[in-house]
PDB file of C-alpha atoms in Angstrom:
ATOM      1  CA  UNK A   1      18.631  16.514 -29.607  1.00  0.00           C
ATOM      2  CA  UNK A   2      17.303  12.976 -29.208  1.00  0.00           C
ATOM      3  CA  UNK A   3      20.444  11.671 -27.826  1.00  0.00           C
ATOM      4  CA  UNK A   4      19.958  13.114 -24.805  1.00  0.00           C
ATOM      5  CA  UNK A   5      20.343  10.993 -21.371  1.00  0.00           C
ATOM      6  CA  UNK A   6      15.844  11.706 -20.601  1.00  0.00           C
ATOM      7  CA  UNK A   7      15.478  10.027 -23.856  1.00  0.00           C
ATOM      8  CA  UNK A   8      16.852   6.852 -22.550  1.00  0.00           C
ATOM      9  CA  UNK A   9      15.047   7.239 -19.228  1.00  0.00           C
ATOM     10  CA  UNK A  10      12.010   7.789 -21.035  1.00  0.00           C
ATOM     11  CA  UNK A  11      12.421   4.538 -23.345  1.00  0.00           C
ATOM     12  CA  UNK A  12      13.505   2.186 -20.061  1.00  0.00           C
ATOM     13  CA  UNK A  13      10.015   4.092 -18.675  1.00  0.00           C
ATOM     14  CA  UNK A  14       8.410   3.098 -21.720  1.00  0.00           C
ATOM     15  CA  UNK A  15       9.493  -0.315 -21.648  1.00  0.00           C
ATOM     16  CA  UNK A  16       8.946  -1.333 -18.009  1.00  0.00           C
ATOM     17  CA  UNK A  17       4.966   0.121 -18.669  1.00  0.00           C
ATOM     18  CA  UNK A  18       5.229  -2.528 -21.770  1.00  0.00           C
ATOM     19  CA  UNK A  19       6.751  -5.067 -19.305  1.00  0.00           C
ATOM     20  CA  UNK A  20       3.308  -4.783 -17.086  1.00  0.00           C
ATOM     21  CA  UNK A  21       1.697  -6.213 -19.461  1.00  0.00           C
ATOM     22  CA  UNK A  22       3.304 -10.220 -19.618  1.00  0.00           C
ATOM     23  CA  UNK A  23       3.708 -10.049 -15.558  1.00  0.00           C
ATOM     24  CA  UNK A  24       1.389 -10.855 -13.351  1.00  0.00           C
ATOM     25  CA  UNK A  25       1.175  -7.593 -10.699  1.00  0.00           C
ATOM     26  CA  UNK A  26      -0.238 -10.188  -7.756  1.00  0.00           C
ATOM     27  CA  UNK A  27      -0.864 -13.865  -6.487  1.00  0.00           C
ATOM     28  CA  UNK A  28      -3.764 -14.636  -4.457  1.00  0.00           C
ATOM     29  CA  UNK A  29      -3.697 -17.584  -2.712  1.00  0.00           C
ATOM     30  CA  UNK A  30      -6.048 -19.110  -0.554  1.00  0.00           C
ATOM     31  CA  UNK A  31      -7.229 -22.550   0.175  1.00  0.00           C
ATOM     32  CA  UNK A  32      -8.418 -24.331  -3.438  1.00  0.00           C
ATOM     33  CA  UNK A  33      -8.354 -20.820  -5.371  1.00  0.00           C
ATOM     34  CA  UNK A  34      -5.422 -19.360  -6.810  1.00  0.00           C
ATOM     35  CA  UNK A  35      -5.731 -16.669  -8.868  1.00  0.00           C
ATOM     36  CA  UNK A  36      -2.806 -14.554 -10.609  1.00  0.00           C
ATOM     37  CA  UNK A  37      -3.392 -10.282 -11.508  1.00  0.00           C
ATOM     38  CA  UNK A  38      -2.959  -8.968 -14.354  1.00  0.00           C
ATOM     39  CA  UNK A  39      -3.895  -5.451 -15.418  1.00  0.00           C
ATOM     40  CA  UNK A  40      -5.757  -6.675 -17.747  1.00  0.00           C
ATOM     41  CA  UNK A  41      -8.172  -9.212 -15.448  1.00  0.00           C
ATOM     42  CA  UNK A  42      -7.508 -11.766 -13.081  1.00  0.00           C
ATOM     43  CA  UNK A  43      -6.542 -15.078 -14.205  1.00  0.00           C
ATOM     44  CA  UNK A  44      -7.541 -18.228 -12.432  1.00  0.00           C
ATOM     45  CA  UNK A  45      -4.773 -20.742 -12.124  1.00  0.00           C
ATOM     46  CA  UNK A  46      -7.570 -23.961 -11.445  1.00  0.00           C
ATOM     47  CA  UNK A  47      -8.718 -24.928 -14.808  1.00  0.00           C
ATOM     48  CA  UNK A  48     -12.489 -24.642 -15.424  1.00  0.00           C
ATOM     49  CA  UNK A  49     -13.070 -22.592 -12.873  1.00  0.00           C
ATOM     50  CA  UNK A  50     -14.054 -18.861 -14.097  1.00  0.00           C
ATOM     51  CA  UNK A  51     -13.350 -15.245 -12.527  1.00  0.00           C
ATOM     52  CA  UNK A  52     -14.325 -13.215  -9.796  1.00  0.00           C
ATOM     53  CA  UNK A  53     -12.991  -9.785 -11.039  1.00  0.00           C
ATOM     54  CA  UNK A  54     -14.611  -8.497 -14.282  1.00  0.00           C
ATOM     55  CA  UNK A  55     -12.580  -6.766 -17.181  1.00  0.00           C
ATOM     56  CA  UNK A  56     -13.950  -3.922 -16.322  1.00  0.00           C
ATOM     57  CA  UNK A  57     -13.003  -3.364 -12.781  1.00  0.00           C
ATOM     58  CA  UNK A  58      -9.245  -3.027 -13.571  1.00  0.00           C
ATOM     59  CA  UNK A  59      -9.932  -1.679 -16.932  1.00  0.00           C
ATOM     60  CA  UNK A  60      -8.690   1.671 -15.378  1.00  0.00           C
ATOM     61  CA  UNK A  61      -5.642   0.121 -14.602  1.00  0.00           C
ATOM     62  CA  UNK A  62      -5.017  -0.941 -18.234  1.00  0.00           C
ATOM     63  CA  UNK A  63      -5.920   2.555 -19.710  1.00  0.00           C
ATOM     64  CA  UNK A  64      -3.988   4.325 -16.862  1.00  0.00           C
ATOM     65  CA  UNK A  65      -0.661   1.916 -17.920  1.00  0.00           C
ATOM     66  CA  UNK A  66      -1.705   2.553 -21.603  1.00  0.00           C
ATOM     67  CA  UNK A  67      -1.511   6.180 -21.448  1.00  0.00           C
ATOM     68  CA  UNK A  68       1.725   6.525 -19.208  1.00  0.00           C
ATOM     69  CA  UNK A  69       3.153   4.131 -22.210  1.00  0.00           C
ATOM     70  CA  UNK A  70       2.013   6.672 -24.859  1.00  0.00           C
ATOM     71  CA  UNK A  71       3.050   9.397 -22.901  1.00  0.00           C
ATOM     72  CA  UNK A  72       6.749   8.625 -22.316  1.00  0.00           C
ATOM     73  CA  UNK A  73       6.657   7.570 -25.742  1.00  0.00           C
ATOM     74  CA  UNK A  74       5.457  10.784 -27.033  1.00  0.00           C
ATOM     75  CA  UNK A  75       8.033  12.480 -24.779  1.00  0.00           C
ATOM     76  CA  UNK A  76      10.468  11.431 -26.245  1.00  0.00           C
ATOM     77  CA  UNK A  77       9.725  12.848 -29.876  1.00  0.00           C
ATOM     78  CA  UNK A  78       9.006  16.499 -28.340  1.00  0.00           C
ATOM     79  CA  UNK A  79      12.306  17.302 -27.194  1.00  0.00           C
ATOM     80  CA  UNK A  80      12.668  20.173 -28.979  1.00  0.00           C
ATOM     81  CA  UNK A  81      10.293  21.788 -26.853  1.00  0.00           C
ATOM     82  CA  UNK A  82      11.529  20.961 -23.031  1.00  0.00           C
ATOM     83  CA  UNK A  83       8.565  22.768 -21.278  1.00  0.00           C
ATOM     84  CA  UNK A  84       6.480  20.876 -23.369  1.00  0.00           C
ATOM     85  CA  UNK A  85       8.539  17.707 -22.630  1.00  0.00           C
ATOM     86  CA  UNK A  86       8.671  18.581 -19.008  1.00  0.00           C
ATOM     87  CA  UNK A  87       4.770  19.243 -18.402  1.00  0.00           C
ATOM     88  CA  UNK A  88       4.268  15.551 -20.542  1.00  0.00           C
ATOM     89  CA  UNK A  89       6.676  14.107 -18.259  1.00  0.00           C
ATOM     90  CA  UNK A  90       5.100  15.581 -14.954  1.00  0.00           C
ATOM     91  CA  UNK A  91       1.753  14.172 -16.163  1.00  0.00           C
ATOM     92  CA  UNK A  92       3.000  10.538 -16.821  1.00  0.00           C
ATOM     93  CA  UNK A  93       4.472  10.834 -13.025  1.00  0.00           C
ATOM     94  CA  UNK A  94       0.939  11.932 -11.547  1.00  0.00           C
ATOM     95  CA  UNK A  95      -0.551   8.678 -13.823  1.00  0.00           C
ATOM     96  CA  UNK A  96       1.634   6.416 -12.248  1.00  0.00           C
ATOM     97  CA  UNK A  97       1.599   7.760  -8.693  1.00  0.00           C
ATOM     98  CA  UNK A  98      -1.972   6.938  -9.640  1.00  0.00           C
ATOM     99  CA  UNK A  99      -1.740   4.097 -10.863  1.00  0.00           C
ATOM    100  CA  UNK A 100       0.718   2.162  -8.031  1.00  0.00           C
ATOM    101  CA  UNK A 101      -2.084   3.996  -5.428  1.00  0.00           C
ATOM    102  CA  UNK A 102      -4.872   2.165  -7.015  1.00  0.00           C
ATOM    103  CA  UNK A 103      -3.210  -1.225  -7.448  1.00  0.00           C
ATOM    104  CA  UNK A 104      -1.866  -1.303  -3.407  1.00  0.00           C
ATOM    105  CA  UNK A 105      -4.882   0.453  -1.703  1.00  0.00           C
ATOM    106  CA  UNK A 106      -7.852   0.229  -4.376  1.00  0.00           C
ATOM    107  CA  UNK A 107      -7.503  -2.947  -5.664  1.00  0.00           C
ATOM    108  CA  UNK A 108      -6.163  -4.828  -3.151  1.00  0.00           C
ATOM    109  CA  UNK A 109      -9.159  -4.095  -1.262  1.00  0.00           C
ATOM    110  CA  UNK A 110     -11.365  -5.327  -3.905  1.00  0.00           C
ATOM    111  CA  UNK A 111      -9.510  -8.840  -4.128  1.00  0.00           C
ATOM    112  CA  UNK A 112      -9.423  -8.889  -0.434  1.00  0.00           C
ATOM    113  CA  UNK A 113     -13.721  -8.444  -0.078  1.00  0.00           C
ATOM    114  CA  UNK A 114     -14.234 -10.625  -3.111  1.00  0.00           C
ATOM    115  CA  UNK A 115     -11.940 -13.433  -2.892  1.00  0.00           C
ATOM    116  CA  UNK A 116     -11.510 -13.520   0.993  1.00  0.00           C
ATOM    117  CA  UNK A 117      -7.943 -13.626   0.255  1.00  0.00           C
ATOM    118  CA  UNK A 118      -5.023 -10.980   0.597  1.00  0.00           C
ATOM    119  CA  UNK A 119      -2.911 -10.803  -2.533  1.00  0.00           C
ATOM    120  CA  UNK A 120       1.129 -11.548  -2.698  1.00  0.00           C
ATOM    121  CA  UNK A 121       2.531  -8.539  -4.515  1.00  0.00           C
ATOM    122  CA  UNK A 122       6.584  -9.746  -3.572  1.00  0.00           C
ATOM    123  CA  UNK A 123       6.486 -12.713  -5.373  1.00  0.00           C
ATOM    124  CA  UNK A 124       5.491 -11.718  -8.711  1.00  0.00           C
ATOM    125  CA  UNK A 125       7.961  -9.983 -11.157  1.00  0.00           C
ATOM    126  CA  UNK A 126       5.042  -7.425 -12.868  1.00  0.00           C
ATOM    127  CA  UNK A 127       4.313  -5.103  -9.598  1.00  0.00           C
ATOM    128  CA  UNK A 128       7.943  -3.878  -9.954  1.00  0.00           C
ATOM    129  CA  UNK A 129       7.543  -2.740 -13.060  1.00  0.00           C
ATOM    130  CA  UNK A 130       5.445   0.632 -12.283  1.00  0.00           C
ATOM    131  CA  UNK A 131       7.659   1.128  -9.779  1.00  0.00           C
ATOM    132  CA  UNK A 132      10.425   0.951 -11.825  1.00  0.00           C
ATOM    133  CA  UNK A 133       8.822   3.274 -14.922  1.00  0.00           C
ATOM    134  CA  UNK A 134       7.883   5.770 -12.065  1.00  0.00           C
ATOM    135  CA  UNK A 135      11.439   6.042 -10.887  1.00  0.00           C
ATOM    136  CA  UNK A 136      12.788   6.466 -14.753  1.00  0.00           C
ATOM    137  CA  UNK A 137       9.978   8.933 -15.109  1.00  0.00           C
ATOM    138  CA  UNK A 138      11.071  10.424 -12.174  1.00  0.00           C
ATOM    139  CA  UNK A 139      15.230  10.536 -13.283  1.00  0.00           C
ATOM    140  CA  UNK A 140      14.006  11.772 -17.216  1.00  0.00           C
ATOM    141  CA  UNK A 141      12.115  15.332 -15.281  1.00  0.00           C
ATOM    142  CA  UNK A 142      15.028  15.870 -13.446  1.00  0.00           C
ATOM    143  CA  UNK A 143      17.339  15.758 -16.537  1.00  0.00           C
ATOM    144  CA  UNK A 144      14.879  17.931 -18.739  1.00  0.00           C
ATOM    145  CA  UNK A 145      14.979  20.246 -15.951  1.00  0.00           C
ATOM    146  CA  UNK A 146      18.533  20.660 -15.789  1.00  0.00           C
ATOM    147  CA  UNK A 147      18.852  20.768 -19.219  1.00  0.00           C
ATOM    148  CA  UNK A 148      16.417  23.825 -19.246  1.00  0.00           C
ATOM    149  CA  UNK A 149      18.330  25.357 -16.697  1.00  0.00           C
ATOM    150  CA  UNK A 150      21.369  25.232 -18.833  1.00  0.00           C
ATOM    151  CA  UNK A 151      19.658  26.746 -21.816  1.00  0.00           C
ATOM    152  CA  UNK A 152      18.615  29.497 -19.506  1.00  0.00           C
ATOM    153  CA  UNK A 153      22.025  30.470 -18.189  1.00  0.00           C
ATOM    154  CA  UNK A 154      23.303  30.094 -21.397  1.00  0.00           C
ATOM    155  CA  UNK A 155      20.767  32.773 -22.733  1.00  0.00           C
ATOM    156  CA  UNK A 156      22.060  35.019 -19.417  1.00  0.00           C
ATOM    157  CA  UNK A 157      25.109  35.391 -20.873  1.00  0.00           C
ATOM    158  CA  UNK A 158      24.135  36.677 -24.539  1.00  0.00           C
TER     159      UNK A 158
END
């Protein structure tokens, strides 16, 4: 049944991956460069000035955020098959645990050596967002797997 309460989780998942997208994840700040991150690039905030950070240095970012997106997405239209749900579900947590790993140890390292400059993840609305999808992620597992555990008792008793 698609009105179940992981199908909501997994749309507010899918949603806050969307969200990523029009929030910057960091500010960097230092001296006459300011710089806002995306996971799509860096963006420099002084006009005609270009950027450090290539495209393709946080292009696994991107396709890592793209595929937890498709994922919950696509979780949502196999509930009729909850181990099949569950084992989607699992894998969009692992991409996301990767994901939020990359962006605070990975990449903040990168921006750090290249830019001289330690990014501000607090101020900026987008770094919540994969936290946020991870904890939804997190909530729409737990329901599947009670809901399997119901099904299960359930088939006990026949």
């Amino acid at each position: 049944m698609i009105q179940r309460i992981q199908t909501l989780f997994l749309a507010l998942a899918f949603l806050a991956t969307i969200l990523v997208f029009f929030f910057p994840l960091a500010g960097i700040y230092s001296g006459t460069v300011a710089y806002k991150f995306y996971i799509y690039g860096m963006k420099n905030m002084v006009p005609g000035e270009g950027s450090v950070i290539s495209f393709m240095t946080v292009f696994p970012l991107l396709l890592i955020n793209i595929l937890v997106a498709a994922l919950s997405l696509g979780a949502i239209f196999v509930y009729k098959n909850r181990l099949t749900q569950m084992k989607v579900v699992r894998f969009a947590i692992f991409l996301q645990i990767v994901m939020v790993a990359l962006i605070f140890f990975v990449y903040a390292k990168i921006i750090e050596t290249n830019l001289f400059a330690s990014p501000d993840y607090l101020e900026e609305a987008g770094i919540y967002f994969p936290l946020i999808s991870l904890i939804f992620l997190i909530l729409a597992n737990r329901s599947i797997m009670k809901d399997e555990k119901l099904v299960r008792s359930v088939d006990r008793l026949r």
